[in-house]
PDB file of C-alpha atoms and ligand atoms in Angstrom:
ATOM      1  CA  UNK D   1      18.877  -9.505  -6.064  1.00 51.00           C
ATOM      2  CA  UNK D   2      16.898 -12.241  -4.455  1.00 50.00           C
ATOM      3  CA  UNK D   3      18.888 -14.743  -3.211  1.00 54.00           C
ATOM      4  CA  UNK D   4      17.897 -18.419  -2.003  1.00 49.00           C
ATOM      5  CA  UNK D   5      18.103 -17.346   1.577  1.00 68.00           C
ATOM      6  CA  UNK D   6      16.484 -14.238   1.190  1.00 72.00           C
ATOM      7  CA  UNK D   7      12.968 -16.035  -0.786  1.00 68.00           C
ATOM      8  CA  UNK D   8      12.796 -18.314   2.377  1.00 85.00           C
ATOM      9  CA  UNK D   9      12.173 -14.818   4.298  1.00 96.00           C
ATOM     10  CA  UNK D  10       8.012 -14.674   5.174  1.00 97.00           C
ATOM     11  CA  UNK D  11       6.225 -12.030   5.333  1.00 98.00           C
ATOM     12  CA  UNK D  12       3.253 -11.246   7.021  1.00 98.00           C
ATOM     13  CA  UNK D  13       0.147 -10.837   4.948  1.00 98.00           C
ATOM     14  CA  UNK D  14      -3.443  -9.377   5.788  1.00 97.00           C
ATOM     15  CA  UNK D  15      -4.618  -9.197   2.116  1.00 95.00           C
ATOM     16  CA  UNK D  16      -3.936  -9.337  -1.381  1.00 96.00           C
ATOM     17  CA  UNK D  17      -5.205  -8.344  -4.667  1.00 95.00           C
ATOM     18  CA  UNK D  18      -3.909 -10.214  -7.266  1.00 95.00           C
ATOM     19  CA  UNK D  19      -4.665  -7.207  -9.664  1.00 95.00           C
ATOM     20  CA  UNK D  20      -6.114  -4.014  -9.568  1.00 95.00           C
ATOM     21  CA  UNK D  21      -6.328  -0.484 -10.881  1.00 94.00           C
ATOM     22  CA  UNK D  22      -6.982   1.133  -7.811  1.00 92.00           C
ATOM     23  CA  UNK D  23      -3.464   1.248  -5.501  1.00 94.00           C
ATOM     24  CA  UNK D  24      -0.963   2.900  -8.176  1.00 96.00           C
ATOM     25  CA  UNK D  25       0.133   3.390 -11.524  1.00 97.00           C
ATOM     26  CA  UNK D  26      -1.733   0.830 -13.842  1.00 96.00           C
ATOM     27  CA  UNK D  27      -2.610  -2.193 -13.182  1.00 97.00           C
ATOM     28  CA  UNK D  28      -1.130  -3.846 -10.299  1.00 98.00           C
ATOM     29  CA  UNK D  29      -0.439  -6.530  -7.173  1.00 98.00           C
ATOM     30  CA  UNK D  30      -1.504  -5.083  -4.240  1.00 97.00           C
ATOM     31  CA  UNK D  31      -0.283  -6.782  -1.227  1.00 98.00           C
ATOM     32  CA  UNK D  32      -1.350  -5.404   2.138  1.00 97.00           C
ATOM     33  CA  UNK D  33       0.819  -6.674   5.328  1.00 98.00           C
ATOM     34  CA  UNK D  34      -0.345  -7.267   8.683  1.00 98.00           C
ATOM     35  CA  UNK D  35       0.994  -5.269  11.540  1.00 98.00           C
ATOM     36  CA  UNK D  36       1.260  -0.886  12.112  1.00 98.00           C
ATOM     37  CA  UNK D  37       2.177   0.265  15.031  1.00 97.00           C
ATOM     38  CA  UNK D  38       1.844   3.674  14.174  1.00 97.00           C
ATOM     39  CA  UNK D  39      -2.460   3.448  15.123  1.00 96.00           C
ATOM     40  CA  UNK D  40      -2.751   7.083  13.156  1.00 96.00           C
ATOM     41  CA  UNK D  41      -6.947   7.754  14.754  1.00 95.00           C
ATOM     42  CA  UNK D  42      -9.413   7.330  11.957  1.00 91.00           C
ATOM     43  CA  UNK D  43      -7.593   4.921  10.325  1.00 93.00           C
ATOM     44  CA  UNK D  44      -9.727   2.789   8.001  1.00 87.00           C
ATOM     45  CA  UNK D  45      -7.036  -0.735   8.904  1.00 92.00           C
ATOM     46  CA  UNK D  46      -7.488  -1.236  12.106  1.00 94.00           C
ATOM     47  CA  UNK D  47      -7.771  -4.810  11.459  1.00 93.00           C
ATOM     48  CA  UNK D  48      -3.802  -4.735  10.394  1.00 96.00           C
ATOM     49  CA  UNK D  49      -2.731  -3.132  13.373  1.00 97.00           C
ATOM     50  CA  UNK D  50      -2.114  -6.542  15.406  1.00 96.00           C
ATOM     51  CA  UNK D  51       0.569  -8.391  14.697  1.00 93.00           C
ATOM     52  CA  UNK D  52      -1.359 -11.813  15.560  1.00 91.00           C
ATOM     53  CA  UNK D  53      -3.968 -11.846  12.251  1.00 91.00           C
ATOM     54  CA  UNK D  54      -3.121 -12.713   9.212  1.00 96.00           C
ATOM     55  CA  UNK D  55      -0.918 -15.167   7.341  1.00 97.00           C
ATOM     56  CA  UNK D  56       2.615 -16.048   6.788  1.00 97.00           C
ATOM     57  CA  UNK D  57       3.615 -16.141   3.101  1.00 98.00           C
ATOM     58  CA  UNK D  58       7.213 -17.473   1.911  1.00 97.00           C
ATOM     59  CA  UNK D  59       9.108 -14.504   0.105  1.00 98.00           C
ATOM     60  CA  UNK D  60       9.648 -17.144  -3.082  1.00 97.00           C
ATOM     61  CA  UNK D  61       5.480 -17.746  -3.027  1.00 97.00           C
ATOM     62  CA  UNK D  62       4.577 -14.118  -3.686  1.00 98.00           C
ATOM     63  CA  UNK D  63       6.854 -13.268  -6.034  1.00 97.00           C
ATOM     64  CA  UNK D  64       5.757 -16.610  -8.292  1.00 97.00           C
ATOM     65  CA  UNK D  65       2.265 -15.048  -7.177  1.00 98.00           C
ATOM     66  CA  UNK D  66       3.002 -11.817  -8.776  1.00 98.00           C
ATOM     67  CA  UNK D  67       4.810 -13.160 -11.322  1.00 97.00           C
ATOM     68  CA  UNK D  68       1.729 -15.618 -12.854  1.00 97.00           C
ATOM     69  CA  UNK D  69      -0.919 -11.739 -12.543  1.00 97.00           C
ATOM     70  CA  UNK D  70      -0.392  -9.930 -15.114  1.00 93.00           C
ATOM     71  CA  UNK D  71       0.759  -6.305 -14.271  1.00 98.00           C
ATOM     72  CA  UNK D  72       2.823  -3.745 -14.206  1.00 98.00           C
ATOM     73  CA  UNK D  73       4.070  -3.629 -10.809  1.00 98.00           C
ATOM     74  CA  UNK D  74       3.522  -4.341  -7.420  1.00 98.00           C
ATOM     75  CA  UNK D  75       2.158  -2.353  -4.540  1.00 98.00           C
ATOM     76  CA  UNK D  76       3.200  -3.041  -0.616  1.00 98.00           C
ATOM     77  CA  UNK D  77       0.655  -0.998   1.741  1.00 97.00           C
ATOM     78  CA  UNK D  78      -0.503  -2.040   5.068  1.00 90.00           C
ATOM     79  CA  UNK D  79      -0.271  -2.496   7.964  1.00 95.00           C
ATOM     80  CA  UNK D  80       3.275  -0.611   8.249  1.00 98.00           C
ATOM     81  CA  UNK D  81       5.379  -2.396   5.335  1.00 98.00           C
ATOM     82  CA  UNK D  82       8.966  -0.859   7.122  1.00 98.00           C
ATOM     83  CA  UNK D  83       7.584  -2.587   9.727  1.00 98.00           C
ATOM     84  CA  UNK D  84       8.554  -5.847   7.792  1.00 98.00           C
ATOM     85  CA  UNK D  85      11.095  -4.715   6.134  1.00 98.00           C
ATOM     86  CA  UNK D  86      13.478  -6.857   5.599  1.00 98.00           C
ATOM     87  CA  UNK D  87      11.725  -9.610   3.810  1.00 98.00           C
ATOM     88  CA  UNK D  88       9.559  -6.744   1.992  1.00 98.00           C
ATOM     89  CA  UNK D  89      13.023  -5.445   0.273  1.00 98.00           C
ATOM     90  CA  UNK D  90      13.299  -8.941  -0.877  1.00 98.00           C
ATOM     91  CA  UNK D  91      10.601  -9.422  -2.319  1.00 98.00           C
ATOM     92  CA  UNK D  92      10.547  -5.612  -4.379  1.00 98.00           C
ATOM     93  CA  UNK D  93      14.092  -6.165  -5.148  1.00 98.00           C
ATOM     94  CA  UNK D  94      12.468 -10.026  -7.127  1.00 97.00           C
ATOM     95  CA  UNK D  95       9.929  -8.254  -8.300  1.00 97.00           C
ATOM     96  CA  UNK D  96      12.099  -5.490  -9.974  1.00 98.00           C
ATOM     97  CA  UNK D  97      14.270  -8.022 -11.236  1.00 97.00           C
ATOM     98  CA  UNK D  98      11.204  -9.290 -13.470  1.00 97.00           C
ATOM     99  CA  UNK D  99      10.920  -6.058 -15.070  1.00 97.00           C
ATOM    100  CA  UNK D 100       7.742  -4.789 -12.522  1.00 98.00           C
ATOM    101  CA  UNK D 101       7.970  -1.343 -10.598  1.00 98.00           C
ATOM    102  CA  UNK D 102       7.319  -1.382  -6.594  1.00 98.00           C
ATOM    103  CA  UNK D 103       5.296   0.933  -4.872  1.00 98.00           C
ATOM    104  CA  UNK D 104       5.507   1.350  -0.998  1.00 98.00           C
ATOM    105  CA  UNK D 105       3.577   3.457   1.276  1.00 98.00           C
ATOM    106  CA  UNK D 106       4.185   4.079   4.780  1.00 98.00           C
ATOM    107  CA  UNK D 107       2.778   5.793   7.306  1.00 98.00           C
ATOM    108  CA  UNK D 108       6.832   6.364   8.494  1.00 98.00           C
ATOM    109  CA  UNK D 109       8.153   9.950   7.117  1.00 98.00           C
ATOM    110  CA  UNK D 110      10.454   9.799   5.121  1.00 98.00           C
ATOM    111  CA  UNK D 111      13.486  11.089   7.681  1.00 97.00           C
ATOM    112  CA  UNK D 112      12.092   8.490   9.824  1.00 98.00           C
ATOM    113  CA  UNK D 113      12.902   5.799   8.048  1.00 98.00           C
ATOM    114  CA  UNK D 114      16.742   7.454   6.639  1.00 97.00           C
ATOM    115  CA  UNK D 115      17.749   8.666   9.750  1.00 94.00           C
ATOM    116  CA  UNK D 116      19.282   6.591  13.224  1.00 94.00           C
ATOM    117  CA  UNK D 117      16.614   4.418  14.991  1.00 94.00           C
ATOM    118  CA  UNK D 118      14.760   3.647  11.361  1.00 97.00           C
ATOM    119  CA  UNK D 119      13.288  -0.361  11.053  1.00 97.00           C
ATOM    120  CA  UNK D 120      15.742  -2.375  10.038  1.00 97.00           C
ATOM    121  CA  UNK D 121      16.077  -3.356   6.256  1.00 98.00           C
ATOM    122  CA  UNK D 122      14.163   0.145   5.840  1.00 98.00           C
ATOM    123  CA  UNK D 123      17.651   1.721   3.315  1.00 98.00           C
ATOM    124  CA  UNK D 124      17.297  -1.736   1.691  1.00 98.00           C
ATOM    125  CA  UNK D 125      13.122  -1.335   0.836  1.00 98.00           C
ATOM    126  CA  UNK D 126      13.593   2.333  -0.321  1.00 98.00           C
ATOM    127  CA  UNK D 127      17.009   1.400  -2.855  1.00 98.00           C
ATOM    128  CA  UNK D 128      14.180  -1.331  -4.644  1.00 98.00           C
ATOM    129  CA  UNK D 129      10.811   1.143  -4.364  1.00 98.00           C
ATOM    130  CA  UNK D 130       9.911   3.139  -7.431  1.00 98.00           C
ATOM    131  CA  UNK D 131       7.362   5.458  -5.920  1.00 98.00           C
ATOM    132  CA  UNK D 132       6.891   6.110  -2.053  1.00 98.00           C
ATOM    133  CA  UNK D 133       3.908   7.630  -0.056  1.00 98.00           C
ATOM    134  CA  UNK D 134       4.682   8.795   2.912  1.00 98.00           C
ATOM    135  CA  UNK D 135       3.114  10.070   6.650  1.00 98.00           C
ATOM    136  CA  UNK D 136       0.619   9.486   8.969  1.00 97.00           C
ATOM    137  CA  UNK D 137      -2.951   9.283   7.952  1.00 96.00           C
ATOM    138  CA  UNK D 138      -4.474  12.926   9.628  1.00 97.00           C
ATOM    139  CA  UNK D 139      -7.905  12.388   9.329  1.00 92.00           C
ATOM    140  CA  UNK D 140      -8.945  16.219   9.769  1.00 95.00           C
ATOM    141  CA  UNK D 141      -6.800  17.184   6.160  1.00 95.00           C
ATOM    142  CA  UNK D 142      -8.391  14.679   3.756  1.00 91.00           C
ATOM    143  CA  UNK D 143      -7.016  14.812   0.355  1.00 91.00           C
ATOM    144  CA  UNK D 144      -9.219  15.149  -2.142  1.00 87.00           C
ATOM    145  CA  UNK D 145      -6.737  16.038  -5.161  1.00 90.00           C
ATOM    146  CA  UNK D 146      -4.074  13.830  -5.164  1.00 93.00           C
ATOM    147  CA  UNK D 147      -4.919  10.397  -6.101  1.00 93.00           C
ATOM    148  CA  UNK D 148      -3.986   7.245  -4.104  1.00 93.00           C
ATOM    149  CA  UNK D 149      -3.166   9.573  -0.720  1.00 94.00           C
ATOM    150  CA  UNK D 150      -5.765   9.982   2.111  1.00 92.00           C
ATOM    151  CA  UNK D 151      -4.432  13.018   3.966  1.00 94.00           C
ATOM    152  CA  UNK D 152      -2.278  16.466   1.761  1.00 96.00           C
ATOM    153  CA  UNK D 153       0.300  16.271   4.506  1.00 97.00           C
ATOM    154  CA  UNK D 154       0.945  12.633   2.941  1.00 97.00           C
ATOM    155  CA  UNK D 155       4.088  13.149   0.784  1.00 98.00           C
ATOM    156  CA  UNK D 156       4.958  11.505  -2.673  1.00 98.00           C
ATOM    157  CA  UNK D 157       8.708  10.420  -3.139  1.00 98.00           C
ATOM    158  CA  UNK D 158      10.100   9.683  -6.705  1.00 98.00           C
ATOM    159  CA  UNK D 159      12.408   7.294  -5.587  1.00 98.00           C
ATOM    160  CA  UNK D 160      13.498   6.274  -8.931  1.00 98.00           C
ATOM    161  CA  UNK D 161      12.963   7.854 -12.717  1.00 98.00           C
ATOM    162  CA  UNK D 162      10.138   5.238 -13.436  1.00 98.00           C
ATOM    163  CA  UNK D 163       6.840   7.183 -12.457  1.00 97.00           C
ATOM    164  CA  UNK D 164       9.074  10.583 -12.297  1.00 97.00           C
ATOM    165  CA  UNK D 165       6.726  11.759 -15.517  1.00 96.00           C
ATOM    166  CA  UNK D 166       3.413  11.657 -13.087  1.00 95.00           C
ATOM    167  CA  UNK D 167       4.639  13.938 -10.531  1.00 94.00           C
ATOM    168  CA  UNK D 168       3.639  17.213 -11.937  1.00 93.00           C
ATOM    169  CA  UNK D 169       0.029  15.418 -13.432  1.00 92.00           C
ATOM    170  CA  UNK D 170      -1.143  13.515 -10.089  1.00 91.00           C
ATOM    171  CA  UNK D 171      -3.964  15.928  -9.674  1.00 86.00           C
ATOM    172  CA  UNK D 172      -4.914  14.449 -13.241  1.00 86.00           C
ATOM    173  CA  UNK D 173      -5.079  11.156 -11.935  1.00 87.00           C
ATOM    174  CA  UNK D 174      -8.445   9.900 -11.077  1.00 77.00           C
ATOM    175  CA  UNK D 175      -9.264   8.049  -7.304  1.00 76.00           C
ATOM    176  CA  UNK D 176     -10.736   4.362  -8.523  1.00 80.00           C
ATOM    177  CA  UNK D 177     -12.802   2.513  -5.752  1.00 79.00           C
ATOM    178  CA  UNK D 178     -13.179  -1.223  -6.390  1.00 82.00           C
ATOM    179  CA  UNK D 179     -15.637  -3.466  -4.954  1.00 80.00           C
ATOM    180  CA  UNK D 180     -15.672  -7.383  -5.441  1.00 80.00           C
ATOM    181  CA  UNK D 181     -18.053 -10.009  -4.132  1.00 81.00           C
ATOM    182  CA  UNK D 182     -17.161 -13.218  -4.332  1.00 80.00           C
ATOM    183  CA  UNK D 183     -19.123 -16.679  -4.630  1.00 81.00           C
ATOM    184  CA  UNK D 184     -19.815 -16.725  -1.081  1.00 83.00           C
ATOM    185  CA  UNK D 185     -21.189 -12.967  -0.779  1.00 79.00           C
ATOM    186  CA  UNK D 186     -18.291 -11.763   0.988  1.00 79.00           C
ATOM    187  CA  UNK D 187     -17.809  -7.614  -0.206  1.00 77.00           C
ATOM    188  CA  UNK D 188     -14.169  -6.789  -0.485  1.00 79.00           C
ATOM    189  CA  UNK D 189     -13.635  -3.166  -1.317  1.00 79.00           C
ATOM    190  CA  UNK D 190      -9.954  -1.316  -2.338  1.00 83.00           C
ATOM    191  CA  UNK D 191      -9.096   1.811  -3.657  1.00 79.00           C
ATOM    192  CA  UNK D 192     -10.055   5.451  -2.366  1.00 74.00           C
ATOM    193  CA  UNK D 193     -13.124   7.089  -0.781  1.00 68.00           C
ATOM    194  CA  UNK D 194     -14.225   8.700   1.952  1.00 67.00           C
ATOM    195  CA  UNK D 195     -16.054   6.658   4.492  1.00 67.00           C
ATOM    196  CA  UNK D 196     -19.278   9.489   4.108  1.00 69.00           C
ATOM    197  CA  UNK D 197     -18.842   8.336  -0.241  1.00 68.00           C
ATOM    198  CA  UNK D 198     -18.436   4.273   0.728  1.00 69.00           C
ATOM    199  CA  UNK D 199     -21.247   4.565   3.031  1.00 70.00           C
ATOM    200  CA  UNK D 200     -23.201   5.858   0.483  1.00 70.00           C
ATOM    201  CA  UNK D 201     -22.017   3.603  -1.768  1.00 68.00           C
ATOM    202  CA  UNK D 202     -23.059   0.596   0.151  1.00 67.00           C
ATOM    203  CA  UNK D 203     -25.417   2.130   2.631  1.00 67.00           C
ATOM    204  CA  UNK D 204     -24.096  -0.552   5.118  1.00 59.00           C
ATOM    205  CA  UNK D 205     -21.089   0.292   7.412  1.00 52.00           C
ATOM    206  CA  UNK D 206     -20.541  -3.281   9.214  1.00 53.00           C
ATOM    207  CA  UNK D 207     -19.167  -3.884   5.115  1.00 51.00           C
ATOM    208  CA  UNK D 208     -17.205  -1.051   4.822  1.00 47.00           C
ATOM    209  CA  UNK D 209     -15.454  -2.169   8.134  1.00 45.00           C
ATOM    210  CA  UNK D 210     -14.498  -5.349   6.030  1.00 47.00           C
ATOM    211  CA  UNK D 211     -12.527  -3.673   3.760  1.00 47.00           C
ATOM    212  CA  UNK D 212      -8.571  -3.770   3.303  1.00 50.00           C
ATOM    213  CA  UNK D 213      -8.062  -0.764   1.518  1.00 48.00           C
ATOM    214  CA  UNK D 214      -6.209   1.778   2.456  1.00 49.00           C
ATOM    215  CA  UNK D 215      -5.273   5.402   4.272  1.00 49.00           C
ATOM    216  CA  UNK D 216      -2.341   4.822   4.966  1.00 46.00           C
ATOM    217  CA  UNK D 217      -1.390   7.437   2.646  1.00 44.00           C
TER     218      UNK D 217
HETATM  219  S1  LIG U 301      -3.190   4.782   8.425  1.00 74.73           S
HETATM  220 FE1  LIG U 301      -1.294   3.082   8.304  1.00 74.73          FE
HETATM  221  S2  LIG U 301      -0.158   4.110   8.990  1.00 74.73           S
HETATM  222 FE2  LIG U 301      -1.736   4.938  10.267  1.00 74.73          FE
HETATM  223  S3  LIG U 301      -2.296   3.292  11.434  1.00 74.73           S
HETATM  224 FE3  LIG U 301      -3.446   2.790   9.389  1.00 74.73          FE
HETATM  225  S4  LIG U 301      -1.962   1.448   8.425  1.00 74.73           S
HETATM  226 FE4  LIG U 301      -1.022   2.046  10.324  1.00 74.73          FE
END
């Protein structure tokens, strides 16, 4: 449960989408954190690497945002969630206390999160996560068979029973891509697609560079 003090934690947030069907099972609130030290070659989100961008958001306010969205759960991606694991564990705990699920993407492999030298708060965020996707993005190993992940080395870890029924059905779940255009004409793309497909779809690479989407999976 989130304590009064943990609700005061802040998360450095790169972007949020209040309702998406392209970032995990069901309908989800997606939160891209700002900051990632792993810097995988080919990462689609280099604008989320630096810790100076984004916006500081209180965990309590993020919980309110998630509660107001009609979603099945929250998806944490980035950026690197485990580099803000203490605050995100508080957020994830509070979300689960409301009956919602938590999916977390990380560029770390599971042993890096459980062994000596794991980022601070890793145990707490793992304990608050139902479905974990691990591993750095490897652009020479694109994954065209499983949903949500970017490369074949990345692993699904079913940390609770909540989504275990999907374990043998992953290949039957299609990837989705969502494109939003706001009133100013700004385009936001999330979900997973190859860069080639995006280029064909958008016909303007400059737009692709503005996507907050993911390949940390
Ligand atoms: S793919 Fe993910 S883990 Fe790798 S640099 Fe990009 S945000 Fe970080």
